[in-house]
Coordinates of C-alpha atoms in Angstrom, one line a residue:
Chain A
X242 CA 87.4 81.2 160.2
X243 CA 89.3 80.3 156.9
X244 CA 86.0 79.9 155.2
X245 CA 84.9 83.5 156.3
X246 CA 88.3 85.0 154.9
X247 CA 87.4 83.1 151.6
X248 CA 84.1 84.6 151.6
X249 CA 85.2 88.1 152.3
X250 CA 87.7 87.9 149.5
X251 CA 84.9 86.8 147.2
X252 CA 82.6 89.7 148.3
X253 CA 85.4 92.2 147.8
X254 CA 86.3 90.8 144.4
X255 CA 84.0 92.9 142.3
X256 CA 85.4 96.1 144.0
X257 CA 89.0 94.9 143.7
X258 CA 88.6 94.0 140.0
X259 CA 87.2 97.4 139.2
X260 CA 89.9 99.1 141.3
X261 CA 92.8 97.3 139.7
X262 CA 91.3 97.5 136.2
X263 CA 90.3 101.3 136.5
X264 CA 93.5 102.4 138.2
X265 CA 96.2 100.3 136.3
X266 CA 94.3 99.8 133.0
X267 CA 94.7 103.3 131.7
X268 CA 98.1 103.6 133.2
X269 CA 99.4 100.5 131.4
X270 CA 97.9 102.0 128.2
X271 CA 99.8 105.4 128.7
X272 CA 103.0 103.4 129.4
X273 CA 102.7 101.2 126.5
X274 CA 101.8 104.1 124.0
X275 CA 104.9 106.0 125.3
X276 CA 107.0 103.2 123.5
X277 CA 105.3 103.4 120.1
X278 CA 105.4 105.7 117.0
X279 CA 102.9 108.4 116.4
X280 CA 100.1 107.5 113.8
X281 CA 98.7 109.4 111.0
X282 CA 96.6 112.4 112.7
X283 CA 96.8 111.1 116.1
X284 CA 96.7 107.6 117.5
X285 CA 99.7 105.4 117.3
X286 CA 101.5 102.9 115.0
X287 CA 102.4 99.6 116.6
X288 CA 106.2 99.9 116.1
X289 CA 108.3 99.7 119.1
X290 CA 110.6 102.8 119.6
X291 CA 112.2 104.8 122.4
X292 CA 112.1 107.9 120.2
X293 CA 109.4 109.4 122.6
X294 CA 111.4 109.1 125.6
X295 CA 114.6 110.2 123.8
X296 CA 112.6 113.5 122.8
X297 CA 111.3 114.1 126.5
X298 CA 115.0 114.7 127.5
X299 CA 117.0 115.5 124.4
X300 CA 116.4 117.4 121.3
X301 CA 118.2 117.1 117.9
X302 CA 118.9 120.3 116.5
X303 CA 116.3 121.1 113.9
X304 CA 118.9 122.3 111.5
X305 CA 121.8 119.9 112.2
X306 CA 120.3 116.6 113.3
X307 CA 123.7 115.3 114.4
X308 CA 123.8 117.7 117.2
X309 CA 122.0 116.3 120.2
X310 CA 121.4 118.5 123.4
X311 CA 119.3 118.5 126.4
X312 CA 115.7 119.4 125.6
X313 CA 116.0 122.8 127.3
X314 CA 112.5 123.8 126.6
X315 CA 111.0 120.6 128.4
X316 CA 113.3 121.1 131.2
X317 CA 112.4 124.7 131.7
X318 CA 108.5 123.8 131.5
X319 CA 109.2 121.1 134.0
X320 CA 111.0 123.2 136.5
X321 CA 108.5 126.0 136.0
X322 CA 105.6 123.6 137.0
X323 CA 107.5 122.2 140.0
X324 CA 108.5 125.7 141.1
X325 CA 105.0 127.1 140.8
X326 CA 103.6 124.2 142.7
X327 CA 106.0 124.7 145.6
X328 CA 105.2 128.3 145.7
X329 CA 101.5 127.6 145.7
X330 CA 101.9 125.1 148.5
X331 CA 103.9 127.5 150.7
X332 CA 101.5 130.3 150.1
X333 CA 98.5 128.1 150.9
X334 CA 100.2 126.9 154.2
X335 CA 100.9 130.4 155.0
X336 CA 97.4 131.6 154.6
X337 CA 95.7 128.4 155.6
X338 CA 97.4 127.9 158.9
X339 CA 96.0 131.0 160.5
X340 CA 92.7 130.4 158.9
X341 CA 92.4 126.9 160.2
X342 CA 93.6 128.2 163.7
X343 CA 90.9 130.7 163.6
X344 CA 88.2 128.1 162.9
X345 CA 89.5 125.6 165.5
X346 CA 89.5 128.3 168.1
X347 CA 85.9 129.3 167.7
X348 CA 83.1 127.9 169.9
X349 CA 82.3 124.5 168.5
X350 CA 78.8 125.7 167.1
X351 CA 80.5 128.3 165.2
X352 CA 83.1 126.2 163.8
X353 CA 80.7 124.5 161.5
X354 CA 79.5 127.8 160.1
X355 CA 83.2 128.8 159.2
X356 CA 84.1 125.4 157.8
X357 CA 80.9 125.7 155.7
X358 CA 82.1 129.0 154.5
X359 CA 85.4 127.5 153.5
X360 CA 83.8 124.9 151.4
X361 CA 81.6 127.3 149.5
X362 CA 83.9 127.7 146.5
X363 CA 83.7 123.9 145.9
X364 CA 80.1 124.5 144.8
X365 CA 81.3 126.2 141.7
X366 CA 83.1 124.7 138.8
X367 CA 86.9 125.3 138.8
X368 CA 86.7 127.0 135.3
X369 CA 84.0 129.3 136.5
X370 CA 86.0 130.4 139.4
X371 CA 89.1 131.0 137.5
X372 CA 87.2 133.3 135.2
X373 CA 85.9 135.0 138.2
X374 CA 89.5 135.9 139.2
X375 CA 90.2 136.9 135.7
X376 CA 87.2 139.3 135.9
X377 CA 88.5 140.7 139.1
X378 CA 92.0 141.4 138.0
X379 CA 91.7 142.3 134.3
X380 CA 92.6 145.9 133.2
X381 CA 88.9 147.1 133.4
X382 CA 88.1 144.7 136.1
X383 CA 86.9 145.3 139.8
X384 CA 90.3 145.9 141.4
X385 CA 91.6 148.3 138.8
X386 CA 88.4 150.1 138.7
X387 CA 88.4 150.6 142.5
X388 CA 92.1 151.7 142.6
X389 CA 91.5 154.1 139.6
X390 CA 88.3 155.7 141.3
X391 CA 90.1 155.9 144.5
X392 CA 92.9 157.9 142.8
X393 CA 95.5 155.5 144.0
X394 CA 96.8 154.6 140.5
X395 CA 96.9 156.6 137.3
X396 CA 96.5 153.8 134.8
X397 CA 95.4 150.2 135.3
X398 CA 98.0 147.8 136.6
X399 CA 98.5 144.8 134.2
X400 CA 97.9 142.0 136.5
X401 CA 96.0 139.5 134.2
X402 CA 98.5 137.4 132.1
X403 CA 101.4 137.6 134.5
X404 CA 103.0 135.1 136.9
X405 CA 101.3 137.0 139.8
X406 CA 97.8 136.1 138.2
X407 CA 98.7 132.5 138.0
X408 CA 100.0 132.3 141.5
X409 CA 97.0 134.2 142.8
X410 CA 94.6 131.9 140.9
X411 CA 96.3 128.7 142.0
X412 CA 96.6 129.8 145.7
X413 CA 92.9 130.7 145.7
X414 CA 91.8 127.4 144.0
X415 CA 93.9 125.2 146.3
X416 CA 93.5 126.9 149.5
X417 CA 90.6 125.0 150.9
X418 CA 92.5 121.8 150.3
X419 CA 95.1 123.1 152.8
X420 CA 92.6 124.6 155.3
X421 CA 90.6 121.3 155.8
X422 CA 93.2 118.8 156.7
X423 CA 94.9 121.4 158.9
X424 CA 91.6 122.1 160.8
X425 CA 91.0 118.5 161.2
X426 CA 94.5 118.3 163.0
X427 CA 94.0 121.4 165.0
X428 CA 90.6 120.2 166.3
X429 CA 92.2 117.0 167.6
X430 CA 95.0 119.0 169.2
X431 CA 95.1 119.2 173.0
X432 CA 95.0 122.8 173.7
X433 CA 96.1 122.3 177.3
X434 CA 99.6 121.8 175.9
X435 CA 99.6 125.3 174.7
X436 CA 98.7 126.6 178.2
X437 CA 101.3 124.1 179.8
X438 CA 104.1 125.7 177.4
X439 CA 103.0 129.1 178.7
X440 CA 103.2 128.0 182.2
X441 CA 106.8 126.9 181.5
X442 CA 107.6 130.4 180.3
X443 CA 107.6 129.6 176.5
X444 CA 107.4 132.6 174.2
X445 CA 104.5 132.7 171.6
X446 CA 107.1 131.6 169.0
X447 CA 108.5 128.8 171.0
X448 CA 104.9 127.6 171.7
X449 CA 104.0 127.7 167.9
X450 CA 107.3 126.1 167.0
X451 CA 107.6 123.4 169.7
X452 CA 104.2 122.7 170.7
X453 CA 101.6 123.5 167.9
X454 CA 103.5 122.8 164.7
X455 CA 104.5 119.1 165.9
X456 CA 100.9 118.5 167.0
X457 CA 99.4 119.7 163.5
X458 CA 102.3 118.2 161.4
X459 CA 100.0 115.3 159.9
X460 CA 97.4 117.9 158.8
X461 CA 100.3 120.1 157.3
X462 CA 101.7 117.1 155.4
X463 CA 98.3 116.0 154.1
X464 CA 97.3 119.5 153.1
X465 CA 100.8 120.0 151.3
X466 CA 100.2 116.8 149.4
X467 CA 96.7 117.6 148.5
X468 CA 97.9 121.0 147.2
X469 CA 101.3 120.1 145.6
X470 CA 100.0 117.2 143.4
X471 CA 97.0 118.8 141.5
X472 CA 99.1 122.0 141.3
X473 CA 101.9 120.4 139.3
X474 CA 99.4 119.0 136.8
X475 CA 97.4 122.3 136.7
X476 CA 96.0 123.1 133.3
X477 CA 93.1 125.5 133.3
X478 CA 94.5 128.1 135.8
X479 CA 97.8 128.8 134.0
X480 CA 96.0 128.8 130.7
X481 CA 93.2 131.2 131.6
X482 CA 95.1 133.6 134.0
X483 CA 98.5 133.2 132.6
X484 CA 97.3 134.0 129.1
X485 CA 99.1 131.1 127.6
X486 CA 102.3 133.0 127.1
X487 CA 104.2 130.3 129.0
X488 CA 103.4 126.6 129.2
X489 CA 103.0 124.4 132.1
X490 CA 103.5 120.7 132.1
X491 CA 99.7 120.1 131.6
X492 CA 99.6 122.4 128.6
X493 CA 102.8 120.8 127.2
X494 CA 101.1 117.3 127.5
X495 CA 97.9 118.6 126.0
X496 CA 99.9 120.0 123.0
X497 CA 101.2 116.6 122.0
X498 CA 97.8 115.0 122.2
X499 CA 96.0 117.9 120.2
X500 CA 97.8 120.1 117.6
X501 CA 101.2 118.4 118.0
X502 CA 99.5 115.0 117.1
X503 CA 102.4 113.1 118.8
X504 CA 100.6 110.8 121.2
X505 CA 103.8 108.8 122.2
X506 CA 105.4 112.0 123.3
X507 CA 102.4 113.1 125.2
X508 CA 102.3 109.6 126.9
X509 CA 105.9 109.7 127.8
X510 CA 105.6 113.1 129.3
X511 CA 102.5 112.0 131.3
X512 CA 104.5 109.0 132.6
X513 CA 107.4 111.5 133.5
X514 CA 105.0 113.6 135.4
X515 CA 103.8 110.6 137.3
X516 CA 107.3 109.6 138.2
X517 CA 108.1 113.1 139.2
X518 CA 105.1 113.3 141.7
X519 CA 105.8 109.9 143.2
X520 CA 109.5 110.8 143.7
X521 CA 108.5 114.2 145.1
X522 CA 106.1 112.3 147.5
X523 CA 108.7 109.8 148.7
X524 CA 111.4 112.3 149.3
X525 CA 108.9 114.7 151.1
X526 CA 107.4 111.9 153.3
X527 CA 111.0 110.7 154.1
X528 CA 112.1 114.2 155.1
X529 CA 109.2 114.9 157.3
X530 CA 109.3 111.5 158.7
X531 CA 112.9 111.6 159.6
X532 CA 113.1 115.0 161.7
X533 CA 109.9 113.9 163.6
X534 CA 112.2 112.5 166.4
X535 CA 110.7 111.2 169.7
X536 CA 107.2 111.7 170.3
X537 CA 106.7 115.0 172.4
X538 CA 104.1 115.4 174.9
Chain B
X55 CA 40.2 119.9 131.2
X56 CA 40.0 116.3 130.4
X57 CA 39.3 116.9 126.8
X58 CA 42.3 119.3 126.5
X59 CA 44.5 116.7 128.1
X60 CA 43.1 114.3 125.6
X61 CA 43.7 116.4 122.8
X62 CA 47.3 117.2 123.9
X63 CA 48.0 113.6 124.2
X64 CA 46.7 112.9 120.8
X65 CA 48.9 115.7 119.5
X66 CA 52.0 114.5 121.1
X67 CA 51.3 110.8 120.0
X68 CA 50.5 112.2 116.5
X69 CA 53.8 114.1 116.2
X70 CA 55.6 111.3 117.7
X71 CA 54.4 109.0 115.2
X72 CA 55.0 111.4 112.4
X73 CA 58.6 111.7 113.6
X74 CA 59.1 108.0 113.8
X75 CA 57.8 107.5 110.4
X76 CA 60.0 110.1 109.1
X77 CA 63.0 109.1 111.3
X78 CA 65.7 110.9 113.0
X79 CA 69.1 112.4 112.0
X80 CA 72.2 112.8 114.3
X81 CA 74.4 115.5 113.5
X82 CA 77.9 115.7 114.9
X83 CA 79.2 119.1 114.8
X84 CA 81.4 121.8 116.4
X85 CA 80.1 123.4 119.6
X86 CA 77.8 126.5 119.4
X87 CA 77.9 126.1 115.6
X88 CA 74.5 124.7 114.6
X89 CA 71.7 127.1 114.0
X90 CA 68.6 125.9 116.0
X91 CA 66.3 127.7 113.5
X92 CA 67.9 125.8 110.6
X93 CA 67.1 122.6 112.5
X94 CA 63.5 123.6 113.2
X95 CA 63.0 124.5 109.6
X96 CA 64.3 121.2 108.4
X97 CA 62.0 119.3 110.9
X98 CA 59.1 121.2 109.9
X99 CA 59.8 120.4 106.1
X100 CA 60.5 116.8 106.5
X101 CA 59.4 115.6 109.8
X102 CA 62.8 114.2 110.6
X103 CA 64.1 115.0 114.1
X104 CA 67.6 116.3 114.4
X105 CA 69.9 115.8 117.4
X106 CA 73.2 117.5 117.7
X107 CA 76.1 116.4 119.6
X108 CA 79.2 118.9 120.0
X109 CA 82.9 118.5 119.6
X110 CA 85.7 120.9 120.3
X111 CA 88.3 119.9 118.0
X112 CA 89.0 118.1 114.7
X113 CA 91.1 115.6 116.6
X114 CA 88.4 114.8 119.1
X115 CA 85.9 114.2 116.2
X116 CA 88.0 112.0 114.2
X117 CA 89.1 109.9 117.2
X118 CA 85.5 109.2 118.1
X119 CA 84.4 108.5 114.5
X120 CA 87.3 106.1 114.1
X121 CA 86.2 104.2 117.1
X122 CA 82.8 103.4 115.6
X123 CA 79.5 102.7 117.4
X124 CA 78.8 106.5 117.6
X125 CA 75.5 106.4 116.0
X126 CA 76.1 109.8 114.0
X127 CA 75.0 110.4 110.4
X128 CA 76.9 113.8 109.7
X129 CA 80.1 115.0 110.7
X130 CA 81.5 118.5 109.9
X131 CA 85.3 118.5 109.7
X132 CA 87.7 121.1 108.7
X133 CA 89.2 120.9 105.1
X134 CA 92.6 119.6 106.3
X135 CA 90.8 116.5 107.8
X136 CA 88.5 115.8 104.8
X137 CA 91.2 113.8 103.0
X138 CA 91.7 111.6 106.0
X139 CA 88.0 110.7 106.2
X140 CA 87.9 109.9 102.6
X141 CA 91.1 107.9 102.7
X142 CA 90.2 105.8 105.6
X143 CA 86.7 105.1 104.3
X144 CA 84.9 106.8 107.1
X145 CA 82.4 108.8 104.8
X146 CA 80.4 107.8 101.8
X147 CA 80.1 109.7 98.5
X148 CA 77.1 111.9 98.3
X149 CA 74.0 110.3 96.6
X150 CA 73.4 112.2 93.3
X151 CA 69.7 111.3 93.4
X152 CA 69.2 113.0 96.6
X153 CA 72.0 115.7 96.7
X154 CA 71.0 117.5 93.5
X155 CA 71.8 121.2 94.3
X156 CA 75.8 121.1 94.4
X157 CA 75.6 123.7 91.7
X158 CA 74.7 126.2 94.3
X159 CA 78.2 125.9 95.7
X160 CA 80.2 129.0 94.8
X161 CA 82.5 128.3 91.8
X162 CA 85.7 128.8 93.8
X163 CA 84.5 126.1 96.3
X164 CA 83.1 123.5 93.8
X165 CA 86.4 121.9 93.0
X166 CA 88.5 122.1 96.0
X167 CA 91.9 120.3 96.4
X168 CA 90.7 118.4 99.6
X169 CA 87.6 116.9 97.8
X170 CA 87.9 117.3 94.0
X171 CA 84.6 117.6 92.5
X172 CA 82.9 117.8 95.8
X173 CA 82.1 114.0 95.6
X174 CA 82.0 113.7 99.5
X175 CA 81.4 117.1 101.0
X176 CA 79.5 120.4 101.0
X177 CA 80.5 123.4 102.6
X178 CA 79.2 124.3 105.9
X179 CA 81.1 127.5 106.6
X180 CA 84.4 129.0 105.7
X181 CA 86.7 131.7 107.0
X182 CA 90.2 133.0 107.3
X183 CA 92.8 133.6 109.8
X184 CA 94.4 137.0 109.7
X185 CA 95.4 139.9 111.8
X186 CA 93.0 142.3 113.9
X187 CA 94.0 145.7 114.8
X188 CA 92.4 148.5 116.8
X189 CA 92.6 151.5 114.5
X190 CA 92.4 154.0 117.3
X191 CA 95.8 152.7 118.5
X192 CA 97.4 152.0 115.1
X193 CA 96.1 153.1 111.8
X194 CA 98.7 152.1 109.4
X195 CA 98.6 149.2 106.8
X196 CA 96.9 146.3 108.3
X197 CA 97.2 143.6 105.6
X198 CA 100.6 142.6 106.7
X199 CA 101.7 140.0 109.5
X200 CA 104.1 142.7 110.6
X201 CA 101.4 143.9 113.0
X202 CA 102.2 140.9 115.1
X203 CA 105.7 139.8 114.0
X204 CA 107.4 143.4 114.0
X205 CA 104.7 145.5 115.8
X206 CA 104.9 149.2 115.9
X207 CA 105.9 150.6 119.1
X208 CA 102.1 151.7 120.1
X209 CA 100.9 148.1 119.5
X210 CA 103.8 146.4 121.5
X211 CA 102.5 144.6 124.7
X212 CA 99.0 144.8 123.5
X213 CA 99.0 142.0 121.2
X214 CA 97.1 138.6 121.6
X215 CA 97.8 135.6 119.4
X216 CA 95.5 132.7 119.2
X217 CA 97.1 129.6 120.7
X218 CA 96.5 127.6 117.3
X219 CA 100.0 126.2 116.5
X220 CA 98.9 125.4 112.9
X221 CA 97.5 128.8 112.1
X222 CA 100.3 130.7 113.5
X223 CA 103.0 128.5 112.1
X224 CA 101.4 128.8 108.6
X225 CA 101.3 132.6 108.7
X226 CA 104.9 132.7 109.9
X227 CA 106.1 130.3 107.1
X228 CA 104.2 132.2 104.4
X229 CA 105.8 135.4 106.0
X230 CA 109.1 134.0 105.2
X231 CA 108.1 132.7 101.7
X232 CA 107.8 129.0 102.6
X233 CA 105.2 126.4 101.4
X234 CA 102.7 125.3 104.3
X235 CA 104.8 122.2 105.1
X236 CA 108.3 123.2 104.1
X237 CA 111.1 121.4 105.9
X238 CA 113.6 123.9 104.6
X239 CA 115.8 124.6 107.4
X240 CA 116.6 128.0 106.5
X241 CA 112.9 129.1 106.3
X242 CA 112.1 127.2 109.7
X243 CA 115.1 129.0 111.4
X244 CA 113.7 132.3 110.1
X245 CA 110.3 131.3 111.4
X246 CA 111.7 130.4 114.8
X247 CA 113.8 133.6 115.1
X248 CA 110.8 135.9 113.9
X249 CA 108.4 134.3 116.5
X250 CA 111.0 134.3 119.3
X251 CA 111.8 138.0 118.6
X252 CA 108.1 138.8 118.4
X253 CA 106.9 137.1 121.5
X254 CA 108.1 139.8 124.1
X255 CA 105.7 142.2 122.4
X256 CA 102.8 139.8 122.9
X257 CA 100.7 140.2 125.9
X258 CA 98.8 136.8 125.7
X259 CA 98.1 133.7 123.6
X260 CA 94.4 133.3 124.2
X261 CA 91.2 132.1 122.6
X262 CA 88.2 133.6 124.0
X263 CA 88.9 137.5 123.5
X264 CA 86.1 139.2 121.7
X265 CA 85.3 141.1 124.8
X266 CA 89.0 142.0 125.5
X267 CA 89.2 143.5 122.0
X268 CA 86.1 145.6 122.6
X269 CA 87.2 146.7 125.9
X270 CA 90.7 147.8 124.5
X271 CA 92.8 145.2 126.6
X272 CA 94.1 143.9 123.2
X273 CA 94.9 146.3 120.6
X274 CA 96.0 143.9 117.9
X275 CA 96.5 140.0 117.2
X276 CA 96.2 137.0 115.0
X277 CA 92.4 136.2 114.9
X278 CA 89.7 134.6 112.8
X279 CA 87.6 136.8 110.6
X280 CA 84.2 135.8 112.3
X281 CA 85.4 136.6 115.7
X282 CA 87.0 139.7 114.6
X283 CA 83.6 140.9 113.1
X284 CA 81.8 140.2 116.4
X285 CA 84.5 142.5 118.0
X286 CA 83.8 145.2 115.5
X287 CA 80.1 145.0 116.1
X288 CA 80.9 145.9 119.8
X289 CA 83.7 148.5 118.9
X290 CA 83.8 150.2 115.3
X291 CA 87.6 150.8 115.8
X292 CA 88.3 147.1 115.2
X293 CA 89.6 146.1 111.8
X294 CA 90.6 142.9 110.3
X295 CA 93.5 142.6 107.9
X296 CA 94.6 140.0 105.4
X297 CA 98.4 139.4 105.5
X298 CA 99.7 139.9 102.0
X299 CA 102.5 137.4 102.5
X300 CA 99.8 134.7 102.9
X301 CA 97.1 133.7 105.3
X302 CA 95.2 130.4 105.9
X303 CA 91.8 129.9 104.5
X304 CA 89.8 127.2 106.0
X305 CA 86.4 125.4 105.5
X306 CA 84.3 123.2 107.6
X307 CA 82.4 120.6 105.5
X308 CA 79.4 118.5 106.0
X309 CA 79.9 114.8 105.2
X310 CA 77.9 111.6 105.5
X311 CA 79.4 108.9 107.7
X312 CA 79.9 105.3 106.2
X313 CA 78.1 103.9 109.2
X314 CA 75.5 106.3 109.6
X315 CA 72.3 104.8 110.8
X316 CA 70.1 107.2 108.7
X317 CA 72.0 107.7 105.6
X318 CA 69.0 108.8 103.4
X319 CA 67.8 111.5 106.0
X320 CA 71.6 112.6 106.1
X321 CA 71.6 113.1 102.3
X322 CA 68.3 115.0 102.5
X323 CA 69.9 117.2 105.1
X324 CA 73.0 117.9 102.9
X325 CA 70.8 118.9 100.1
X326 CA 68.8 121.1 102.4
X327 CA 71.7 123.2 103.6
X328 CA 72.7 123.8 99.8
X329 CA 69.8 126.0 99.4
X330 CA 70.8 129.6 99.9
X331 CA 67.9 130.6 102.4
X332 CA 69.2 127.7 104.5
X333 CA 72.8 128.3 104.3
X334 CA 72.1 131.9 105.4
X335 CA 70.6 130.6 108.6
X336 CA 73.9 128.8 109.5
X337 CA 75.8 132.0 108.8
X338 CA 73.4 134.2 110.8
X339 CA 73.9 132.1 113.7
X340 CA 77.7 131.5 113.8
X341 CA 78.8 134.7 111.8
X342 CA 80.9 133.1 109.0
X343 CA 80.4 132.9 105.3
X344 CA 78.9 129.7 103.9
X345 CA 80.2 129.2 100.4
X346 CA 76.6 129.1 98.9
X347 CA 75.8 131.3 96.0
X348 CA 73.0 133.8 96.5
X349 CA 72.9 133.3 100.4
X350 CA 73.9 136.9 101.0
X351 CA 70.5 138.3 100.4
X352 CA 69.0 136.0 103.1
X353 CA 71.7 137.2 105.8
X354 CA 71.4 139.5 108.4
X355 CA 72.2 143.2 107.3
X356 CA 75.4 143.4 109.3
X357 CA 76.9 140.4 107.7
X358 CA 75.9 141.3 104.0
X359 CA 78.8 143.5 103.0
X360 CA 81.1 142.8 106.1
X361 CA 84.7 143.4 105.1
X362 CA 85.7 140.5 107.3
X363 CA 83.7 138.2 105.3
X364 CA 85.0 139.4 101.6
X365 CA 88.6 139.0 100.8
X366 CA 89.7 142.0 98.8
X367 CA 90.4 140.9 95.1
X368 CA 94.0 142.1 95.2
X369 CA 94.6 139.7 98.2
X370 CA 92.7 136.7 97.0
X371 CA 95.7 134.9 95.9
X372 CA 97.5 135.4 99.3
X373 CA 94.7 133.0 101.0
X374 CA 95.8 129.4 101.0
X375 CA 94.0 126.1 101.8
X376 CA 95.5 124.2 104.7
X377 CA 97.2 120.8 104.4
X378 CA 98.0 118.4 107.1
X379 CA 101.8 118.4 107.3
X380 CA 103.9 115.0 107.6
X381 CA 104.4 114.1 111.1
X382 CA 108.2 115.1 110.8
X383 CA 107.2 118.7 109.8
X384 CA 104.5 118.8 112.5
X385 CA 107.2 117.7 115.1
X386 CA 109.5 120.6 114.0
X387 CA 106.6 122.8 114.3
X388 CA 105.9 121.6 117.8
X389 CA 109.5 121.9 118.7
X390 CA 109.6 125.7 117.6
X391 CA 106.2 126.2 119.4
X392 CA 107.4 124.6 122.6
X393 CA 110.5 126.6 122.4
X394 CA 108.4 129.8 121.9
X395 CA 106.3 129.1 125.0
X396 CA 108.8 127.5 127.2

């Protein structure tokens, strides 16, 4: 018995080493870099400083270096990223829920077809899909042309390069990540429970709220996490559809490693993103875990 | 059939042997920037096979070259990065015995601040960053940065600014009479205020926008001259302007790396692109001027007298070479830029 365990560990060792090194190695580098000084034209100088972390949160007035204030620009960008991700998650949930329900209530043979259709966007590169959205909503794009030809509008509506465009693009890109886990949860659901609730004179809303939602909650949680986390670091979609007028966290970090040439500040911002995501996850899982209450059924 | 196969095989082996004898050359250059015709001609002339690897920014290229073990022979950094390559010993001086045609470089580019005497580098292509405007929307003076900083009402909301912090900051600093890397708080404060006041008039800060200018989505902006020319070829109303208060000139330069596996082939290639008929191939492909005397006559007709490629005499002094600013100044620029895009 003991020998078998030892043997198992040995066999797992290569995979474990790769996992630990590949997962924590880059993270350690990023963490260390965030405490160094920027090098000449990128890179770092090996002198310890907390300047990068200071700059994440505070800014010295450019013209009066003694005046230190909160770094409003960073805070605004952070909040925008979080807010946009929350909106994206909610929109994906609102659209994904009926979609998943529709698929889960088809005949088993047809479900595969519908699921297949949901996964088709994954065949195409994210950047190309984003440009496709751009093509649809630009001033002389498909949507505006159709509306103009139909006489519904007089002049093209400026949709591209607005917050609406960013939200549309994000919801489109992340929707399948919500549908798939929701579907998985619904497929496992016992539909007799819904019939039972009707037998007990529950209204449609009551059935949805007290029977269906609690049953598919794990899927909803998984879907929300899968959407929220990549959304908060999204770089391509805000850049292409938002027209770069306002920055997201991803763009702010890229700026430090590129044109800003301040790798330590970029590293510190990346660490902060990581901390925010982990904190959001913990808070979210606690919240949904607490009101789960006694198991129904 | 068998015979043909045999011949084909012999041919393949033959060329293979020739290529091996003459060797290879590994070029590390910006993406979509190297004329395939140029490489074919070089191979036909010398038997040297050329491979090209792309990069998308000076920072990417420098980081990779610094790490070593890349196997590249030639790199093509922008003028602002050339001094760093030289100072860090990443490149070697050109071999006078092989690179004999440096006199073909236009006089104004022969003794440049970033490589005095052209000891290490030769021009690949050069260009300017200026303003672009659709003359059917606005037909006033276009040799001014006011077009984007204090736009006339008809341009408001139709402006696109390239998201290149250094180019935009340079034009704004010159606009307020500063030197490229000034740390004068009064000038930087004015720069910030100008940019913040201008931004509500901007529709976007985007790169790949030639089509959007042609289609009329954008009516003005800060743009590169070559891209502006491509837009004009699609829409004759598009015109390029040189801000009289100052605009950046940039040049990408071919250099031979210190750890090049094929330094001799690299030197031969450097001399090859100094010949006007070859330099013209570079320009015909990427649509920027090349800095080699007499290359115009070999260029495509649309490029020969293009206003985007020739700075008017009265504005020549307004063009300034870039410099890499000290990190404190770059940090201030980043701070303004972040505030602008918050």
